[in-house]
Amino acid sequence: MDEEYDAIVLGTGLKECILSGMLSVSGKKVLHIDRNKYYGGESASITPLEELFSKFGSTLPDEVTFGRGRDWNVDLIPKFLMANGSLVKLLIHTGVTRYLEFKSVEGSYVFKGGKISKVPVDQKEALASDLMGLFEKRRFRNFLVYIQEFSEADPKTWKDINPQSATTAQLYDKFGLDPNTKDFTGHALALYRDDEYINDLAIHTIRRIKLYSDSLARYGKSPYLYPMYGLGELPQSFARLSAIYGGTYMLDKPVDEIVIENGKVVGVRSGTEIARCKQVYCDPSYVQDRVKKLNQVIRCICLMDHPIPNTKDALSCQIIIPQKQVNRKSDIYVSLVSYTHQVSAKGWFIAMVSTTVETDNPELEIKPGLDLLGSYKKKFVTVSDYYEPTDLGTESQIFISTSYDATTHFETVCTDVVNLFKRGTGEDFDFSKIKLEEEAS
Amino acid sequence: MASIKVPEQKVILCGEYGVGKSSLFRRYAYDTFISSSSRKSTLGLDNFNKEYKVDDRSIQMQLWDTGGMERVASITSSYYKFAEAAILVFSLDNAASFHVLSQHLLEIVTYAENAKIFLCGNKSDLEGTTPQVTEADMENFCEQCHNLISSTYKTSCKTGEGVEEMFADIGRQLILSNRSRLELQTMGAGGIGTDSFKLGGRGSEEGEVAEPPCLC
Ligand SMILES: Nc1nc2c(ncn2[C@@H]2O[C@H](COP(=O)(O)OP(=O)(O)O)[C@@H](O)[C@H]2O)c(=O)[nH]1
Ligand SMILES: [Mg+2]
């Protein structure tokens, strides 16, 4: 450990592992440390099942048999990959995709008027859908055609609205969409968590709807992908990328001090050893005094022996409960994965209900989500603080990622990583640096 | 569609740092040997495909190197996933590297429970007249682990002796045992699980969109 590094990365969560990979690939000498003895931090998939129970301070009960414990790989933070999203692009460009296999999520649902309806994926489903009336369907169709033909580079396709100055509300009104359709569009397609976007620029909403439909076009069933063996495979794969480009890994290593001289980081101390470095990249848990708490996210893991009712027995799906439907400010998300992804024993399902906390009784807040699940055999609830760094790290050279938010996908994760990389190196990440030894020599 | 079913058979190298895993990988891939253990030696490359044939049947053996992660930390569990075979490597001139193999074996049966397992004593050129690990030791080990080990080999990456023979034999056994990935997956934890796919390769993500999206 007593060596000098360009960068020391603390924590092996997904963001830190992607950063570590990017830094190693860019030729930096990287030391990557985790205080835990496993990879992934909060992004790990917990295995075996006994470990999950003990993490939540309980033990496997005798009365329910959950199958073989080591067949379980349970995520702590539920997310799916958008098939055409930034994480998929990053996986492909870095070649990390070779370590992973995926399955397409079977369906996306939205909660309306007390029940769930499938988000239509083709014209047939759209015509049959009870999400909106016939006339509204026509207006909505016009709106979608506009989005599909819209090109940022070609003002002719903007028609008579300037998406760079108009708000989303103005865009909706131009197409005469009713409040229900606006709600559906903003929350089930553009995947906004609350209604603040309404006054944000139309272009942002258009981009998000395009991401949804381009992702959907990839595999047809839904815009989402999920990796075999759980999300914990993602940080591990990027850690591997870092390692094959020279990064050094240390697990189970306590981090006792981030050593500062003249306001700037010079090393990391573990016990009596000090590894010297020019920069530190880390998650908020390693620098409690340099982050501020913004809000909280509640996540509830439910182990079930059946699929979610009214989803055509889907082995994986997502349900969005738009905030207005349940008189909230932020949406509630339900996600389901199962034995088909090798994350649970045969016949078992893992549902997750999550949202941004708004009251002092968060468990009550997720009830509308839990009610959709039918029965469950075991429930684990976490309420985690959402942190942001107090400064950009320019002076201290300590670059801190934000906590994982309540969004259902990885878009904000990638944005944060790309920003951190840019802040730390002053450069945009250059994908052409990723060359195999063969090509390089 | 952007999905491709990969017909390769994944074979992983396991064992302590310094026993010669990267050297075996290097012999397998380019038939070369580098005497210094320069960390740069496997920079950016960690798997290599090669075809093996028996009569009219063939497989693409895809050999994986650890990427040196075992130097200080443990190897990620994802390294083991989807492996059809694992080669447990130790160094014939280093008894300690042999005695920790049960540790590595445990990881293999935990994370790649259906993989065929092979034992390889490397650096046979350094064996000398008083071997650190005898053939009897190797046999005992195989017995102790309930005959989980399919075959044992001795190799020298330095001279090349036994290396190609080992890979050819492993390739032959994989072909003969004829276990397809599909079967392996059905044997595995989840049971059904045959429609998973890898994402398109680098650069190939453009122009794959089959038809225009239609939500409407
Ligand atoms: N004499 C001899 N040295 C070897 C042999 N195989 C590997 N080495 C050397 O052992 C050291 C470690 O090898 P390496 O392949 O990096 O081991 P790894 O850590 O298991 O990947 C290097 O210095 C190699 O040159 C061999 O068969 N004979
Ligand atoms: Mg090596």
XYZ file of C-alpha atoms and ligand atoms in Angstrom:
686
model
C 0.000 0.000 0.000
C 2.899 2.362 0.719
C 3.132 3.567 -2.830
C 2.211 6.675 -4.757
C -0.856 6.685 -6.997
C -2.440 9.150 -9.385
C -5.836 8.419 -7.905
C -7.240 6.462 -4.997
C -10.852 5.404 -5.343
C -12.785 4.612 -2.160
C -15.800 2.328 -2.254
C -16.618 -0.195 -4.985
C -20.155 0.939 -5.715
C -21.138 1.186 -9.370
C -20.167 4.845 -9.782
C -16.741 4.355 -8.225
C -16.078 1.215 -10.290
C -16.968 2.964 -13.550
C -14.689 5.869 -12.555
C -11.897 3.514 -11.592
C -12.189 1.796 -14.959
C -12.183 5.111 -16.836
C -9.156 6.368 -14.917
C -7.130 3.175 -15.414
C -7.999 3.091 -19.083
C -6.795 6.715 -19.344
C -3.387 5.594 -18.109
C -3.708 6.701 -14.480
C -2.213 4.597 -11.714
C -5.213 3.684 -9.590
C -5.622 2.116 -6.152
C -9.174 1.049 -5.432
C -10.123 0.327 -1.818
C -13.295 -0.916 -0.147
C -13.870 -1.249 3.573
C -16.138 -4.243 2.920
C -14.821 -7.643 2.013
C -17.038 -7.826 -1.059
C -17.265 -5.761 -4.243
C -20.144 -3.396 -4.881
C -20.909 -1.520 -1.659
C -24.534 -0.452 -1.886
C -24.649 -1.668 -5.495
C -23.832 -5.255 -4.513
C -26.309 -8.079 -4.947
C -26.402 -9.832 -1.601
C -25.730 -13.562 -1.585
C -26.459 -16.042 -0.092
C -29.934 -15.346 1.287
C -28.689 -15.891 4.858
C -26.446 -12.874 4.330
C -29.418 -10.697 3.387
C -31.294 -11.732 6.526
C -28.294 -11.037 8.719
C -27.739 -7.687 7.028
C -31.177 -6.741 8.286
C -30.494 -8.163 11.716
C -32.584 -11.294 11.399
C -32.093 -14.951 10.587
C -33.713 -17.293 8.098
C -37.023 -18.478 9.539
C -37.762 -22.195 9.862
C -41.359 -21.988 8.730
C -40.723 -20.739 5.171
C -38.306 -22.536 2.885
C -36.761 -20.070 0.499
C -34.959 -22.741 -1.487
C -31.189 -22.844 -1.678
C -29.638 -19.760 -0.080
C -26.872 -19.365 -2.614
C -29.300 -19.233 -5.519
C -30.226 -15.747 -4.289
C -28.521 -12.508 -5.377
C -30.602 -9.676 -3.968
C -30.061 -6.058 -5.051
C -30.359 -3.353 -2.412
C -31.055 -0.588 -4.938
C -33.577 -1.418 -7.655
C -32.793 -0.167 -11.146
C -33.084 -1.290 -14.732
C -30.894 -0.362 -17.705
C -32.537 1.620 -20.505
C -31.740 -0.471 -23.584
C -30.576 2.616 -25.458
C -29.379 4.533 -22.412
C -25.998 5.867 -21.356
C -24.982 2.857 -19.261
C -25.523 0.478 -22.162
C -23.443 2.787 -24.369
C -20.728 2.885 -21.737
C -20.781 -0.917 -21.435
C -20.455 -1.340 -25.169
C -17.772 1.305 -25.684
C -15.626 -0.003 -22.845
C -16.056 -3.611 -23.923
C -17.324 -4.389 -20.422
C -20.375 -5.904 -22.054
C -18.336 -9.066 -22.663
C -18.623 -9.940 -18.982
C -22.380 -9.711 -18.828
C -25.591 -11.265 -20.042
C -28.957 -9.598 -19.972
C -32.636 -10.258 -20.222
C -35.269 -7.906 -21.460
C -37.763 -6.824 -18.787
C -41.133 -8.246 -19.768
C -43.400 -5.305 -19.279
C -43.925 -1.823 -17.961
C -47.141 -0.870 -16.191
C -48.666 2.321 -14.942
C -51.125 2.799 -12.087
C -54.279 4.726 -12.895
C -57.624 4.989 -11.186
C -56.910 2.269 -8.664
C -55.590 -0.376 -11.064
C -52.590 -1.054 -13.279
C -52.499 -0.932 -17.088
C -49.760 -1.975 -19.435
C -47.803 0.823 -21.101
C -48.550 -0.021 -24.739
C -45.589 -1.142 -26.829
C -47.232 -1.262 -30.234
C -50.239 0.014 -32.092
C -52.335 -3.016 -31.302
C -51.768 -2.624 -27.580
C -52.354 1.106 -27.836
C -55.740 0.636 -29.506
C -56.812 -1.897 -26.915
C -55.491 0.119 -23.994
C -57.911 1.566 -21.468
C -55.449 4.309 -20.538
C -57.233 6.932 -22.579
C -60.347 7.485 -24.648
C -60.517 7.268 -28.411
C -60.247 10.972 -29.211
C -57.480 11.432 -26.727
C -55.663 8.494 -28.338
C -55.695 10.388 -31.624
C -54.268 13.543 -30.070
C -51.666 11.503 -28.251
C -50.714 9.752 -31.448
C -50.111 13.083 -33.158
C -47.910 14.069 -30.257
C -45.854 10.856 -30.507
C -45.442 11.192 -34.245
C -44.140 14.721 -33.649
C -41.618 13.403 -31.112
C -40.543 10.620 -33.409
C -39.917 12.936 -36.337
C -38.343 15.583 -34.144
C -34.650 16.165 -34.770
C -32.649 18.612 -32.687
C -30.440 19.419 -35.645
C -33.281 20.126 -38.012
C -35.512 23.101 -37.020
C -37.984 22.177 -39.764
C -39.053 19.215 -37.606
C -39.748 21.485 -34.644
C -42.887 22.767 -36.394
C -43.954 26.075 -34.873
C -42.607 25.493 -31.391
C -39.100 26.235 -30.200
C -38.239 23.432 -27.781
C -35.168 25.336 -26.594
C -37.318 28.116 -25.176
C -40.822 26.673 -24.785
C -41.771 24.768 -21.645
C -43.081 21.236 -21.548
C -46.471 22.623 -20.495
C -46.581 24.665 -23.689
C -45.603 21.636 -25.737
C -48.417 19.570 -24.205
C -50.934 22.311 -24.771
C -49.991 22.640 -28.393
C -51.201 19.075 -28.868
C -54.213 19.578 -26.602
C -53.286 16.696 -24.303
C -55.594 16.218 -21.320
C -54.272 16.081 -17.737
C -54.314 12.270 -17.653
C -52.266 11.993 -20.806
C -49.807 14.600 -19.579
C -49.409 12.598 -16.417
C -48.880 9.387 -18.330
C -46.380 11.005 -20.701
C -44.326 12.749 -18.039
C -44.160 9.866 -15.586
C -44.496 6.619 -17.548
C -42.582 7.646 -20.689
C -40.326 10.573 -19.787
C -39.847 8.917 -16.371
C -39.898 12.142 -14.366
C -40.194 11.527 -10.640
C -42.255 14.622 -9.834
C -44.084 17.408 -11.649
C -41.402 20.084 -11.654
C -40.538 19.186 -15.239
C -43.740 20.799 -16.477
C -42.052 24.203 -16.328
C -38.728 22.903 -17.591
C -37.710 23.197 -21.252
C -39.645 21.073 -23.720
C -36.410 19.767 -25.227
C -35.580 17.886 -22.026
C -38.890 16.100 -22.076
C -38.569 15.340 -25.776
C -35.121 13.794 -25.218
C -36.460 11.609 -22.448
C -39.409 10.351 -24.456
C -37.056 9.604 -27.324
C -34.806 7.634 -24.977
C -37.824 5.635 -23.885
C -39.016 4.863 -27.397
C -35.530 4.170 -28.791
C -34.953 1.793 -25.902
C -38.267 0.128 -26.492
C -37.415 -0.329 -30.165
C -34.364 -2.416 -29.251
C -36.049 -5.466 -27.789
C -39.737 -4.744 -28.098
C -41.131 -5.929 -24.773
C -40.117 -2.962 -22.646
C -37.351 -0.354 -22.737
C -35.520 -2.077 -19.878
C -32.758 -4.634 -19.484
C -31.638 -6.499 -16.393
C -28.366 -8.418 -15.967
C -28.226 -12.114 -15.105
C -27.183 -12.666 -11.451
C -28.263 -9.166 -10.469
C -27.086 -5.585 -10.629
C -24.034 -6.442 -8.509
C -22.472 -7.822 -11.675
C -22.171 -4.277 -13.031
C -19.665 -2.796 -10.533
C -17.684 -6.037 -10.635
C -17.385 -5.849 -14.397
C -16.070 -2.299 -14.327
C -13.685 -3.262 -11.511
C -12.371 -5.938 -13.815
C -11.880 -3.382 -16.573
C -9.883 -1.274 -14.147
C -7.806 -4.274 -13.076
C -6.871 -5.355 -16.573
C -5.691 -1.818 -17.224
C -3.430 -1.962 -14.182
C -5.708 -0.875 -11.327
C -4.932 -2.402 -7.932
C -7.761 -3.673 -5.733
C -7.882 -3.913 -1.941
C -10.969 -5.157 -0.162
C -11.686 -5.445 3.554
C -9.412 -2.469 4.152
C -10.509 0.136 6.684
C -10.077 3.741 5.615
C -9.084 5.706 8.714
C -8.154 9.069 7.326
C -8.015 11.080 4.169
C -4.747 12.934 4.579
C -4.867 16.621 3.658
C -2.000 19.065 3.310
C -2.653 22.743 2.622
C -6.289 22.023 1.810
C -5.404 19.406 -0.765
C -5.535 15.626 -0.500
C -2.141 13.886 -0.415
C -3.035 10.369 0.644
C -5.244 7.847 2.386
C -4.376 6.233 5.711
C -5.395 2.740 6.778
C -4.037 1.867 10.209
C -0.401 2.899 10.089
C -0.059 2.633 6.323
C -0.408 5.636 4.081
C -0.926 5.404 0.337
C -0.041 8.702 -1.284
C -2.043 10.140 -4.147
C -2.895 13.242 -6.110
C -6.647 12.714 -6.107
C -9.391 10.817 -4.295
C -12.685 9.704 -5.812
C -15.239 8.298 -3.378
C -18.832 7.790 -2.332
C -20.365 9.970 0.418
C -19.903 7.333 3.138
C -16.120 7.860 3.114
C -16.326 11.634 3.608
C -19.228 12.347 5.959
C -17.906 15.869 6.645
C -17.860 16.894 3.009
C -21.433 16.002 2.043
C -24.873 17.343 2.814
C -28.072 15.391 3.182
C -30.793 16.424 0.750
C -33.563 13.939 1.363
C -34.236 10.267 1.934
C -35.173 7.321 -0.225
C -37.202 4.384 1.075
C -36.704 0.990 -0.518
C -38.588 -2.124 0.429
C -37.477 -5.589 -0.710
C -40.230 -8.224 -0.792
C -39.590 -11.932 -1.292
C -42.602 -13.558 -2.922
C -43.485 -16.979 -4.299
C -45.711 -15.665 -7.080
C -45.656 -12.947 -9.770
C -47.404 -9.616 -9.278
C -51.178 -9.932 -9.870
C -52.546 -8.484 -13.133
C -49.200 -8.554 -14.947
C -49.902 -11.680 -17.033
C -47.530 -13.596 -14.748
C -44.551 -11.552 -15.944
C -41.248 -12.839 -14.537
C -40.014 -9.248 -14.527
C -41.754 -5.906 -14.761
C -41.947 -2.343 -13.608
C -44.953 -0.494 -12.247
C -44.994 3.275 -11.971
C -47.451 4.923 -9.619
C -47.574 8.562 -10.747
C -47.624 10.947 -7.778
C -50.983 12.526 -8.610
C -52.728 9.142 -8.508
C -51.924 8.808 -4.833
C -51.736 12.480 -3.822
C -47.991 12.666 -3.544
C -45.218 14.839 -4.893
C -42.994 12.036 -6.143
C -43.785 8.779 -7.904
C -43.684 5.347 -6.313
C -41.846 2.658 -8.243
C -42.328 -1.087 -8.127
C -39.883 -3.419 -9.850
C -39.899 -7.172 -10.103
C -37.165 -9.664 -11.001
C -37.099 -13.396 -10.399
C -35.499 -16.816 -10.691
C -35.293 -16.358 -14.448
C -32.455 -13.867 -13.793
C -30.678 -16.226 -11.384
C -31.352 -13.852 -8.522
C -33.630 -16.123 -6.514
C -34.339 -19.790 -5.939
C -36.623 -21.516 -8.396
C -40.191 -20.232 -8.217
C -39.280 -17.106 -6.223
C -39.676 -13.426 -7.048
C -38.107 -10.277 -5.666
C -40.223 -7.133 -5.718
C -38.925 -3.717 -4.709
C -41.030 -0.740 -3.826
C -39.257 2.599 -3.606
C -39.828 6.317 -3.496
C -38.433 9.604 -2.253
C -39.521 10.130 1.354
C -42.029 12.973 1.910
C -43.365 12.397 5.426
C -42.105 11.111 8.753
C -43.846 7.802 8.159
C -42.118 6.511 5.010
C -43.423 2.958 5.373
C -46.966 4.237 5.057
C -45.972 6.141 1.921
C -45.095 2.980 -0.012
C -48.350 1.201 0.913
C -49.958 1.833 -2.518
C -47.002 -0.071 -4.012
C -47.109 -2.910 -1.509
C -50.850 -3.295 -2.059
C -50.208 -4.197 -5.688
C -47.977 -7.146 -4.796
C -50.508 -9.487 -3.235
C -48.880 -11.492 -0.476
C -45.205 -11.626 0.318
C -43.224 -13.985 2.510
C -40.664 -11.528 3.808
C -40.139 -7.779 3.718
C -36.966 -5.752 4.318
C -37.192 -1.972 4.571
C -34.351 0.536 4.290
C -34.542 4.293 4.512
C -31.327 5.789 3.189
C -30.096 9.336 3.189
C -29.431 10.947 -0.144
C -26.180 12.932 -0.042
C -24.545 15.421 -2.332
C -20.993 16.792 -2.023
C -20.721 20.280 -0.512
C -18.209 21.381 -3.134
C -16.911 20.364 -6.537
C -13.554 19.145 -5.248
C -11.531 21.591 -7.307
C -9.437 22.678 -4.347
C -9.293 19.515 -2.239
C -9.049 17.211 -5.268
C -11.567 14.985 -3.511
C -14.309 14.100 -5.947
C -17.440 12.788 -4.318
C -20.302 11.002 -6.020
C -23.905 11.610 -5.022
C -25.935 8.835 -3.397
C -28.158 6.653 -5.562
C -31.475 8.387 -6.164
C -34.946 6.924 -6.488
C -34.952 6.853 -10.307
C -35.631 3.463 -11.843
C -32.777 3.535 -14.333
C -29.072 4.419 -14.577
C -29.199 7.700 -16.488
C -28.423 9.913 -13.472
C -25.688 7.473 -12.410
C -23.914 7.952 -15.738
C -24.338 11.728 -15.710
C -22.744 11.895 -12.272
C -19.832 9.671 -13.323
C -19.143 11.619 -16.492
C -19.204 14.892 -14.540
C -16.886 13.550 -11.857
C -14.435 12.335 -14.480
C -14.464 15.694 -16.163
C -14.059 17.565 -12.896
C -11.172 15.352 -11.872
C -9.251 15.116 -15.119
C -10.385 18.262 -16.890
C -11.164 16.107 -19.904
C -14.075 14.321 -21.442
C -13.620 10.572 -21.363
C -11.931 9.440 -24.560
C -13.365 6.136 -25.687
C -10.642 5.680 -28.270
C -8.204 5.053 -25.396
C -9.765 1.674 -24.902
C -7.616 -0.558 -26.991
C -6.662 -4.129 -26.495
C -3.003 -4.942 -26.120
C -3.004 -6.392 -29.609
C -4.253 -3.259 -31.281
C -1.905 -1.097 -29.241
C 1.255 -2.961 -30.145
C -32.040 -7.546 -32.922
C -28.949 -6.577 -31.037
C -28.759 -9.907 -29.286
C -26.372 -12.692 -30.152
C -26.148 -16.101 -28.615
C -22.490 -16.803 -27.930
C -21.418 -20.346 -28.778
C -18.128 -20.120 -26.874
C -17.255 -22.302 -23.932
C -15.761 -20.253 -21.142
C -12.731 -21.737 -19.387
C -11.224 -19.860 -16.451
C -7.757 -19.923 -14.890
C -7.705 -19.980 -11.071
C -4.928 -20.072 -8.506
C -2.517 -17.895 -6.535
C -0.771 -14.822 -7.842
C 2.516 -15.760 -9.525
C 1.841 -19.428 -10.333
C 1.813 -18.702 -14.061
C -1.825 -18.193 -15.044
C -1.064 -15.239 -17.297
C 1.853 -17.185 -18.731
C -0.456 -20.090 -19.585
C -2.855 -17.600 -21.123
C 0.003 -16.101 -23.125
C 1.175 -19.510 -24.342
C -2.375 -20.392 -25.313
C -3.006 -17.126 -27.140
C 0.341 -16.367 -28.819
C 2.638 -19.254 -27.860
C 5.143 -16.866 -26.284
C 6.788 -16.613 -22.884
C 7.889 -13.540 -20.933
C 10.172 -14.153 -17.974
C 9.522 -10.964 -16.039
C 6.164 -10.723 -14.349
C 5.555 -7.252 -15.734
C 2.032 -6.225 -14.799
C 1.585 -4.685 -18.179
C 1.784 -8.082 -19.784
C -1.956 -8.651 -19.977
C -2.989 -5.037 -20.256
C -6.464 -4.786 -21.637
C -6.770 -8.387 -22.680
C -8.353 -11.061 -20.559
C -9.893 -13.641 -22.820
C -8.984 -15.369 -26.042
C -10.897 -17.709 -28.344
C -9.471 -20.777 -30.039
C -11.152 -23.568 -31.897
C -10.748 -27.221 -30.912
C -11.995 -30.160 -32.941
C -12.772 -33.822 -32.383
C -13.849 -35.560 -35.584
C -16.574 -33.338 -36.951
C -17.429 -31.650 -33.687
C -15.807 -28.409 -32.644
C -15.961 -25.771 -29.933
C -14.635 -22.279 -29.459
C -12.677 -22.476 -26.247
C -12.641 -19.068 -24.601
C -9.839 -18.919 -22.060
C -10.046 -16.265 -19.337
C -7.256 -14.780 -17.261
C -7.900 -13.157 -13.883
C -6.528 -9.738 -14.803
C -4.280 -9.899 -11.747
C -7.071 -9.037 -9.320
C -5.947 -11.810 -6.992
C -2.698 -9.974 -6.285
C -4.149 -8.179 -3.268
C -7.908 -8.517 -3.346
C -10.155 -11.417 -4.165
C -11.399 -12.120 -7.640
C -14.899 -10.887 -8.405
C -17.547 -13.567 -8.267
C -18.611 -12.549 -11.762
C -15.345 -14.010 -13.096
C -16.750 -17.466 -12.422
C -20.209 -16.946 -13.850
C -21.036 -18.910 -17.009
C -17.745 -20.889 -16.827
C -17.936 -24.388 -18.281
C -14.510 -25.342 -17.014
C -11.928 -24.101 -14.538
C -8.207 -24.839 -14.452
C -6.747 -24.824 -10.946
C -3.147 -23.771 -11.379
C -0.339 -24.084 -8.850
C 3.413 -23.872 -9.158
C 5.355 -27.124 -8.816
C 8.197 -25.275 -7.084
C 5.920 -23.708 -4.480
C 4.123 -26.027 -2.049
C 2.109 -23.156 -0.542
C 0.485 -22.421 -3.886
C -0.657 -26.056 -3.907
C -1.983 -26.115 -0.362
C -4.326 -23.163 -0.861
C -6.042 -24.789 -3.826
C -8.972 -26.035 -1.727
C -9.762 -22.367 -1.156
C -9.964 -21.712 -4.899
C -11.888 -24.926 -5.422
C -14.519 -23.725 -2.981
C -14.980 -20.500 -4.939
C -15.382 -22.460 -8.162
C -18.035 -24.807 -6.823
C -19.841 -21.864 -5.246
C -19.998 -19.570 -8.252
C -19.661 -21.984 -11.175
C -21.133 -25.097 -9.728
C -21.445 -27.063 -12.953
C -17.988 -26.302 -14.288
C -15.619 -29.163 -15.055
C -12.468 -28.742 -12.990
C -8.875 -29.479 -14.022
C -5.641 -29.396 -12.027
C -2.434 -27.999 -13.497
C 1.029 -28.072 -11.901
C 2.999 -25.375 -13.721
C 6.727 -24.517 -13.850
C 7.688 -28.171 -14.314
C 11.072 -26.917 -15.555
C 11.824 -25.829 -11.983
C 10.847 -29.135 -10.408
C 14.402 -30.429 -9.994
C 15.183 -33.696 -8.283
C 13.378 -33.054 -4.995
C 9.927 -31.854 -6.033
C 7.983 -29.564 -3.715
C 4.735 -31.151 -4.809
C 4.763 -34.814 -5.820
C 2.385 -36.668 -8.089
C 1.185 -38.519 -5.019
C 0.276 -35.168 -3.441
C -1.730 -34.299 -6.517
C -3.516 -37.644 -6.471
C -4.313 -37.269 -2.788
C -5.768 -33.850 -3.411
C -8.042 -35.199 -6.144
C -9.268 -37.938 -3.827
C -9.857 -35.503 -0.993
C -12.095 -33.381 -3.123
C -14.358 -36.263 -4.014
C -13.035 -36.635 -7.537
C -14.337 -33.251 -8.580
C -11.148 -32.936 -10.637
C -11.509 -34.370 -14.132
C -7.803 -34.527 -15.046
C -4.398 -33.389 -13.884
C -1.551 -31.961 -15.977
C 2.026 -30.777 -15.642
C 3.174 -27.853 -17.724
C 6.049 -25.486 -18.247
C 5.267 -22.148 -19.787
C 8.967 -21.508 -20.066
C 9.738 -24.478 -22.315
C 6.180 -24.869 -23.558
C 6.152 -28.486 -22.466
C 2.705 -29.925 -21.855
C 0.866 -26.657 -22.426
C -0.753 -27.222 -25.800
C -1.361 -30.862 -24.842
C -3.299 -29.716 -21.783
C -5.519 -27.281 -23.662
C -6.137 -29.804 -26.435
C -7.132 -32.422 -23.883
C -9.453 -30.023 -22.054
C -10.980 -29.027 -25.389
C -11.475 -32.687 -26.237
C -13.150 -33.398 -22.901
C -15.454 -30.425 -23.294
C -16.487 -31.620 -26.728
C -17.025 -35.189 -25.594
C -18.997 -34.294 -22.507
C -21.081 -32.341 -24.974
C -22.824 -30.226 -22.443
C -24.390 -27.299 -24.140
C -24.851 -24.040 -22.319
C -28.545 -24.576 -22.515
C -28.281 -27.768 -20.543
C -25.988 -26.112 -18.027
C -28.462 -23.342 -17.472
C -31.319 -25.718 -16.955
C -29.202 -27.570 -14.412
C -28.380 -24.284 -12.730
C -30.102 -22.430 -9.974
C -32.943 -20.754 -11.759
C -33.843 -23.618 -14.016
C -35.223 -21.876 -17.064
C -32.996 -19.098 -18.230
C -32.106 -19.657 -21.813
C -33.054 -16.409 -23.452
C -30.371 -14.173 -21.964
C -28.057 -12.403 -24.368
C -24.924 -10.324 -24.634
C -25.188 -6.743 -25.819
C -23.844 -5.934 -29.274
C -20.109 -5.563 -29.630
C -18.251 -2.280 -29.804
C -19.332 -0.033 -32.606
C -22.028 -2.439 -33.664
C -24.717 -0.656 -31.716
C -25.416 1.638 -34.599
C -27.965 0.623 -37.156
C -29.394 -2.226 -35.148
C -32.736 -0.699 -34.469
C -34.978 -3.095 -36.306
C -38.065 -1.029 -36.797
C -39.271 2.383 -35.720
C -40.610 2.497 -32.195
C -44.315 2.449 -31.857
C -46.036 3.482 -28.699
C -48.927 4.821 -30.618
N 10.529 -21.035 -14.851
C 9.264 -20.804 -15.107
N 8.725 -19.591 -14.814
C 7.421 -19.380 -15.095
C 6.609 -20.381 -15.676
N 5.374 -19.877 -15.816
C 5.419 -18.610 -15.353
N 6.641 -18.310 -14.912
C 7.076 -17.044 -14.319
O 6.372 -16.862 -13.082
C 6.065 -15.497 -12.878
C 4.581 -15.293 -12.654
O 3.863 -15.665 -13.821
P 2.455 -15.072 -14.204
O 2.020 -15.754 -15.447
O 2.462 -13.596 -14.203
O 1.578 -15.595 -12.964
P 0.073 -15.246 -12.551
O 0.153 -14.268 -11.448
O -0.520 -16.548 -12.074
O -0.612 -14.715 -13.746
C 6.589 -14.763 -14.116
O 7.823 -14.207 -13.799
C 6.704 -15.837 -15.152
O 7.705 -15.536 -16.077
C 7.203 -21.648 -15.982
O 6.574 -22.585 -16.471
N 8.539 -21.800 -15.659
Mg -1.691 -12.833 -13.969
